[in-house]
Short mmCIF file of C-alpha atoms in Angstrom, two decimals:
data_model
loop_
_atom_site.label_atom_id
_atom_site.label_comp_id
_atom_site.label_asym_id
_atom_site.label_seq_id
_atom_site.Cartn_x
_atom_site.Cartn_y
_atom_site.Cartn_z
CA UNK A 1 -144.08 101.65 -149.32
CA UNK A 2 -145.10 100.68 -152.33
CA UNK A 3 -148.91 99.09 -152.56
CA UNK A 4 -146.78 95.27 -153.69
CA UNK A 5 -144.63 95.94 -150.34
CA UNK A 6 -147.63 96.25 -147.91
CA UNK A 7 -149.79 93.37 -149.93
CA UNK A 8 -146.17 91.44 -149.20
CA UNK A 9 -145.89 91.80 -145.96
CA UNK A 10 -149.53 90.73 -145.66
CA UNK A 11 -149.38 87.32 -147.55
CA UNK A 12 -145.62 86.56 -146.73
CA UNK A 13 -144.37 87.71 -143.15
CA UNK A 14 -144.97 84.90 -140.60
CA UNK A 15 -144.68 83.97 -137.00
CA UNK A 16 -142.24 80.90 -135.97
CA UNK A 17 -145.82 79.93 -134.33
CA UNK A 18 -148.06 79.73 -137.33
CA UNK A 19 -146.39 76.33 -138.16
CA UNK A 20 -146.28 74.25 -135.57
CA UNK A 21 -143.61 71.11 -135.92
CA UNK A 22 -146.47 68.32 -136.49
CA UNK A 23 -147.24 70.48 -138.91
CA UNK A 24 -143.60 70.54 -140.66
CA UNK A 25 -143.42 67.16 -140.23
CA UNK A 26 -146.27 66.03 -142.30
CA UNK A 27 -145.32 68.39 -144.93
CA UNK A 28 -141.94 67.23 -144.54
CA UNK A 29 -142.99 63.54 -145.01
CA UNK A 30 -145.37 64.65 -147.86
CA UNK A 31 -142.91 66.34 -149.80
CA UNK A 32 -139.62 63.76 -148.83
CA UNK A 33 -137.88 66.70 -148.75
CA UNK A 34 -134.80 67.03 -147.05
CA UNK A 35 -133.22 69.45 -144.77
CA UNK A 36 -129.42 70.76 -144.09
CA UNK A 37 -128.16 73.03 -141.57
CA UNK A 38 -124.87 75.01 -142.12
CA UNK A 39 -123.27 76.83 -139.47
CA UNK A 40 -120.15 79.30 -140.78
CA UNK A 41 -117.71 79.42 -138.24
CA UNK A 42 -114.60 81.78 -137.38
CA UNK A 43 -113.37 81.33 -133.55
CA UNK A 44 -117.28 80.61 -132.19
CA UNK A 45 -116.17 77.68 -129.24
CA UNK A 46 -118.17 79.59 -126.97
CA UNK A 47 -121.35 79.22 -128.54
CA UNK A 48 -121.35 77.44 -131.45
CA UNK A 49 -121.46 73.90 -129.31
CA UNK A 50 -124.67 75.31 -127.67
CA UNK A 51 -126.39 76.05 -130.70
CA UNK A 52 -125.71 72.15 -132.32
CA UNK A 53 -126.95 70.75 -129.31
CA UNK A 54 -129.94 72.75 -129.16
CA UNK A 55 -130.81 71.60 -132.66
CA UNK A 56 -129.92 67.76 -132.66
CA UNK A 57 -132.03 67.80 -129.41
CA UNK A 58 -134.51 69.97 -130.82
CA UNK A 59 -134.87 69.12 -133.93
CA UNK A 60 -132.86 66.07 -135.11
CA UNK A 61 -134.00 64.01 -131.61
CA UNK A 62 -137.40 64.81 -130.53
CA UNK A 63 -138.12 65.79 -134.10
CA UNK A 64 -136.31 64.42 -137.17
CA UNK A 65 -136.63 67.41 -139.13
CA UNK A 66 -133.68 68.27 -140.20
CA UNK A 67 -131.23 65.59 -141.58
CA UNK A 68 -127.92 67.00 -141.02
CA UNK A 69 -125.91 69.91 -139.15
CA UNK A 70 -122.97 70.94 -141.02
CA UNK A 71 -120.06 73.33 -139.61
CA UNK A 72 -118.24 75.12 -141.88
CA UNK A 73 -114.63 76.23 -140.09
CA UNK A 74 -113.00 78.64 -142.30
CA UNK A 75 -109.93 78.73 -140.38
CA UNK A 76 -110.26 79.38 -136.49
CA UNK A 77 -107.31 79.53 -134.37
CA UNK A 78 -109.71 77.97 -131.40
CA UNK A 79 -111.64 75.04 -129.88
CA UNK A 80 -114.54 75.92 -132.09
CA UNK A 81 -114.13 72.52 -134.93
CA UNK A 82 -113.71 70.58 -131.26
CA UNK A 83 -116.22 71.90 -129.56
CA UNK A 84 -119.12 71.31 -132.53
CA UNK A 85 -118.13 68.17 -133.78
CA UNK A 86 -118.45 67.60 -129.73
CA UNK A 87 -122.34 68.42 -129.83
CA UNK A 88 -122.75 66.47 -132.69
CA UNK A 89 -121.70 68.05 -135.62
CA UNK A 90 -120.15 67.48 -139.52
CA UNK A 91 -117.30 69.65 -139.33
CA UNK A 92 -115.70 70.36 -142.25
CA UNK A 93 -112.50 73.15 -142.72
CA UNK A 94 -113.24 75.36 -145.63
CA UNK A 95 -109.62 75.03 -147.60
CA UNK A 96 -110.67 71.05 -148.25
CA UNK A 97 -113.74 72.23 -150.03
CA UNK A 98 -113.54 72.50 -153.92
CA UNK A 99 -109.18 72.54 -153.24
CA UNK A 100 -108.94 73.08 -156.56
CA UNK A 101 -109.84 77.21 -156.41
CA UNK A 102 -107.98 78.61 -153.40
CA UNK A 103 -109.89 80.11 -150.37
CA UNK A 104 -110.27 83.71 -150.55
CA UNK A 105 -111.43 85.09 -146.30
CA UNK A 106 -114.69 86.14 -146.47
CA UNK A 107 -118.50 84.90 -144.54
CA UNK A 108 -119.66 84.41 -148.57
CA UNK A 109 -116.78 82.26 -149.51
CA UNK A 110 -118.22 79.87 -146.58
CA UNK A 111 -121.65 79.80 -147.52
CA UNK A 112 -121.03 79.20 -151.14
CA UNK A 113 -118.57 76.26 -150.64
CA UNK A 114 -120.96 74.69 -148.02
CA UNK A 115 -123.51 73.41 -151.07
CA UNK A 116 -120.91 71.12 -151.60
CA UNK A 117 -120.76 69.51 -148.65
CA UNK A 118 -124.43 69.24 -148.03
CA UNK A 119 -127.37 67.09 -149.19
CA UNK A 120 -130.56 68.68 -148.41
CA UNK A 121 -133.23 70.22 -150.38
CA UNK A 122 -133.56 73.22 -148.26
CA UNK A 123 -130.39 74.74 -147.30
CA UNK A 124 -130.75 76.78 -143.70
CA UNK A 125 -127.87 79.02 -142.70
CA UNK A 126 -127.20 79.56 -139.07
CA UNK A 127 -124.45 82.17 -137.84
CA UNK A 128 -122.50 80.61 -135.30
CA UNK A 129 -122.04 83.99 -132.58
CA UNK A 130 -125.68 83.30 -131.23
CA UNK A 131 -126.60 83.45 -127.97
CA UNK A 132 -129.49 81.78 -126.21
CA UNK A 133 -130.25 79.92 -129.43
CA UNK A 134 -133.71 78.98 -129.73
CA UNK A 135 -134.41 76.01 -132.42
CA UNK A 136 -137.21 78.27 -133.43
CA UNK A 137 -134.85 79.79 -135.52
CA UNK A 138 -134.39 76.64 -137.84
CA UNK A 139 -137.94 75.37 -137.80
CA UNK A 140 -139.38 78.92 -137.60
CA UNK A 141 -137.75 79.71 -141.64
CA UNK A 142 -137.76 76.30 -142.77
CA UNK A 143 -141.48 75.80 -142.53
CA UNK A 144 -142.80 77.53 -145.69
CA UNK A 145 -140.32 75.98 -147.34
CA UNK A 146 -141.92 72.74 -146.88
CA UNK A 147 -145.36 73.77 -146.42
CA UNK A 148 -145.69 76.67 -149.52
CA UNK A 149 -143.98 75.41 -153.08
CA UNK A 150 -144.26 79.07 -154.17
CA UNK A 151 -141.99 80.03 -151.77
CA UNK A 152 -138.12 79.42 -152.55
CA UNK A 153 -135.99 81.86 -149.95
CA UNK A 154 -136.60 83.09 -146.00
CA UNK A 155 -135.12 85.66 -143.75
CA UNK A 156 -135.29 85.26 -140.27
CA UNK A 157 -137.06 88.66 -138.56
CA UNK A 158 -135.86 89.44 -135.07
CA UNK A 159 -135.71 92.28 -132.15
CA UNK A 160 -131.72 93.08 -131.71
CA UNK A 161 -131.25 94.40 -128.91
CA UNK A 162 -127.54 96.49 -128.32
CA UNK A 163 -126.85 95.79 -124.33
CA UNK A 164 -129.15 96.92 -122.55
CA UNK A 165 -131.36 99.41 -125.09
CA UNK A 166 -133.97 97.29 -127.37
CA UNK A 167 -134.06 97.21 -131.16
CA UNK A 168 -130.35 99.35 -131.15
CA UNK A 169 -129.17 96.29 -132.86
CA UNK A 170 -128.37 95.92 -136.20
CA UNK A 171 -126.20 98.94 -137.23
CA UNK A 172 -125.58 98.61 -140.68
CA UNK A 173 -128.83 97.41 -142.02
CA UNK A 174 -130.28 100.86 -140.71
CA UNK A 175 -127.32 103.33 -141.84
CA UNK A 176 -126.03 101.33 -145.00
CA UNK A 177 -128.67 98.33 -146.37
CA UNK A 178 -132.01 100.22 -145.39
CA UNK A 179 -131.67 103.01 -147.53
CA UNK A 180 -129.84 101.08 -150.18
CA UNK A 181 -132.91 98.61 -150.59
CA UNK A 182 -135.40 101.19 -150.07
CA UNK A 183 -133.76 103.88 -152.73
CA UNK A 184 -132.91 101.15 -155.60
CA UNK A 185 -134.73 98.13 -154.65
CA UNK A 186 -138.00 99.37 -153.00
CA UNK A 187 -139.72 95.92 -153.26
CA UNK A 188 -137.09 94.47 -151.15
CA UNK A 189 -138.26 97.64 -148.51
CA UNK A 190 -140.50 95.18 -146.30
CA UNK A 191 -137.96 93.09 -145.11
CA UNK A 192 -137.03 93.83 -141.50
CA UNK A 193 -133.52 91.80 -141.20
CA UNK A 194 -132.24 92.20 -145.33
CA UNK A 195 -128.61 91.21 -143.71
CA UNK A 196 -129.17 89.12 -141.19
CA UNK A 197 -127.52 85.36 -140.81
CA UNK A 198 -130.12 83.79 -140.64
CA UNK A 199 -132.10 82.20 -143.92
CA UNK A 200 -133.56 79.46 -145.52
CA UNK A 201 -133.64 78.65 -149.16
CA UNK A 202 -134.17 75.94 -152.02
CA UNK A 203 -130.88 74.38 -152.62
CA UNK A 204 -132.15 74.83 -156.60
CA UNK A 205 -132.03 78.14 -155.52
CA UNK A 206 -128.97 78.73 -154.31
CA UNK A 207 -127.31 77.40 -156.86
CA UNK A 208 -127.91 79.81 -159.37
CA UNK A 209 -127.08 82.96 -157.62
CA UNK A 210 -123.75 84.01 -157.18
CA UNK A 211 -122.05 84.72 -153.91
CA UNK A 212 -120.36 87.71 -153.01
CA UNK A 213 -117.10 86.40 -151.02
CA UNK A 214 -117.79 88.69 -147.59
CA UNK A 215 -120.18 90.99 -145.65
CA UNK A 216 -121.99 91.42 -149.07
CA UNK A 217 -123.49 88.44 -149.36
CA UNK A 218 -126.89 88.66 -147.32
CA UNK A 219 -127.66 91.90 -149.19
CA UNK A 220 -126.26 90.17 -152.75
CA UNK A 221 -128.75 86.70 -152.23
CA UNK A 222 -131.92 88.98 -151.53
CA UNK A 223 -131.53 91.45 -154.71
CA UNK A 224 -130.48 88.36 -157.05
CA UNK A 225 -132.97 86.53 -155.97
CA UNK A 226 -135.91 89.19 -156.58
CA UNK A 227 -134.30 89.22 -160.09
CA UNK A 228 -134.12 84.99 -160.19
CA UNK A 229 -137.74 84.24 -158.80
CA UNK A 230 -139.81 87.64 -158.19
CA UNK A 231 -140.64 88.94 -154.53
CA UNK A 232 -143.86 86.94 -153.58
CA UNK A 233 -140.93 83.59 -153.65
CA UNK A 234 -139.53 85.38 -150.89
CA UNK A 235 -140.83 85.70 -147.12
CA UNK A 236 -139.62 86.26 -143.70
CA UNK A 237 -140.56 84.74 -140.59
CA UNK A 238 -140.90 86.44 -137.18
CA UNK A 239 -138.36 84.25 -134.72
CA UNK A 240 -138.14 86.16 -131.31
CA UNK A 241 -135.31 88.18 -130.47
CA UNK A 242 -131.68 87.53 -131.74
CA UNK A 243 -128.49 88.19 -129.32
CA UNK A 244 -125.13 88.01 -130.47
CA UNK A 245 -122.03 89.47 -129.79
CA UNK A 246 -121.34 93.14 -131.20
CA UNK A 247 -118.77 94.44 -134.09
CA UNK A 248 -116.97 97.28 -132.98
CA UNK A 249 -117.64 100.77 -134.98
CA UNK A 250 -114.57 100.09 -137.41
CA UNK A 251 -115.56 96.54 -138.13
CA UNK A 252 -118.81 97.90 -139.08
CA UNK A 253 -117.43 100.45 -141.04
CA UNK A 254 -115.85 97.82 -143.68
CA UNK A 255 -119.00 95.99 -143.58
CA UNK A 256 -121.01 98.99 -144.62
CA UNK A 257 -117.68 99.77 -147.66
CA UNK A 258 -118.30 96.17 -148.57
CA UNK A 259 -122.27 96.30 -148.71
CA UNK A 260 -122.23 99.17 -150.46
CA UNK A 261 -119.54 97.64 -153.47
CA UNK A 262 -121.99 94.55 -154.04
CA UNK A 263 -124.55 97.20 -154.61
CA UNK A 264 -123.05 99.03 -157.29
CA UNK A 265 -121.81 96.10 -158.43
CA UNK A 266 -125.21 95.02 -159.06
CA UNK A 267 -126.47 98.73 -160.05
CA UNK A 268 -123.94 99.15 -162.70
CA UNK A 269 -121.77 96.24 -162.82
CA UNK A 270 -119.02 99.11 -163.26
CA UNK A 271 -115.42 99.74 -161.75
CA UNK A 272 -114.72 101.31 -158.91
CA UNK A 273 -111.60 103.11 -159.17
CA UNK A 274 -110.17 102.43 -155.71
CA UNK A 275 -112.45 99.66 -153.72
CA UNK A 276 -110.84 100.29 -150.45
CA UNK A 277 -112.11 102.02 -147.25
CA UNK A 278 -109.62 104.07 -145.00
CA UNK A 279 -110.14 104.37 -141.48
CA UNK A 280 -107.52 106.07 -138.83
CA UNK A 281 -106.93 104.92 -134.99
CA UNK A 282 -105.24 106.79 -132.72
CA UNK A 283 -101.07 105.68 -132.48
CA UNK A 284 -98.79 106.90 -130.31
CA UNK A 285 -97.94 110.19 -132.87
CA UNK A 286 -101.93 110.64 -133.25
CA UNK A 287 -104.48 109.32 -135.43
CA UNK A 288 -102.87 107.05 -137.98
CA UNK A 289 -104.54 105.91 -140.94
CA UNK A 290 -105.71 101.98 -141.68
CA UNK A 291 -106.42 101.16 -145.23
CA UNK A 292 -108.75 98.01 -145.92
CA UNK A 293 -109.21 96.49 -149.18
CA UNK A 294 -113.22 96.23 -149.65
CA UNK A 295 -114.19 92.56 -150.78
CA UNK A 296 -115.70 92.70 -153.73
CA UNK A 297 -114.85 89.10 -155.27
CA UNK A 298 -117.75 86.59 -156.17
CA UNK A 299 -117.94 83.61 -156.36
CA UNK A 300 -120.18 81.73 -159.43
CA UNK A 301 -123.19 80.48 -159.40
CA UNK A 302 -122.15 76.68 -158.09
CA UNK A 303 -124.34 74.94 -161.17
CA UNK A 304 -121.62 76.33 -162.96
CA UNK A 305 -118.77 74.62 -160.80
CA UNK A 306 -117.93 70.94 -162.19
CA UNK A 307 -117.56 69.38 -159.26
CA UNK A 308 -120.93 70.52 -158.40
CA UNK A 309 -123.13 69.34 -161.23
CA UNK A 310 -120.81 65.96 -161.34
CA UNK A 311 -121.85 65.32 -157.38
CA UNK A 312 -125.37 66.14 -158.36
CA UNK A 313 -125.99 63.61 -161.12
CA UNK A 314 -124.82 61.25 -159.15
#
């Protein structure tokens, strides 16, 4: 590991308990910062309501740390929107944001568009499939942004159990993302959960970043933020244990392919001859191929979008 990374681990890795809520509130009052929490959601009716309810109770009613909770529904066919609204979130449909630009499927697409329907100086992204959710996931990663002006982006780190096996979650991280980062961006080798969906950043940074529309958004954001603001502006906070539903092997394969493509674009900005992935499923007549395109589209920095510039100037 690079000496720079060893130093970073000792100065930019914290625990959620390092910054009690009363200190965060004091810093929030001093800086005048506002905080938005965004939950990208697709068919998460079983978990989204509890997450919203916990944040509202702990970080809006008991302590006014969070100023708004926005759930961006990306086309759910279940009761995700109704459950989220009943729990107290403002629900916005992905297709209603920036309608002049047709939407495409993908988590990154939702995160990018969320910048247009939130107002916080600090934007905190939380996946909507978390179980046994704790508000430490929010306060932990927002904390350094409130108390340290030199920090621009904070990732959550945590244990990820797979069933009853401790620490076996994050398979795409270990098999794809971590090797890529260690080999090509060794300054980012200290991140425990580089692909984790729980992170917070200053709006002033997010609006300057391109957003891969799909699964590559977390890796792309880390790499681009490193180049834009440097390693010392990035940090991570231990928030305990993350429990969520796990994807099957083929879904993980598609995720890994998208992440590899995101890395490839940043390494060479070249053209892949065949940006697709063929996988196999056993059918009635044997193994049948299924070919999926690898989502490689990226949205430009939000600061380049006229509607966003107009809203920020208002």
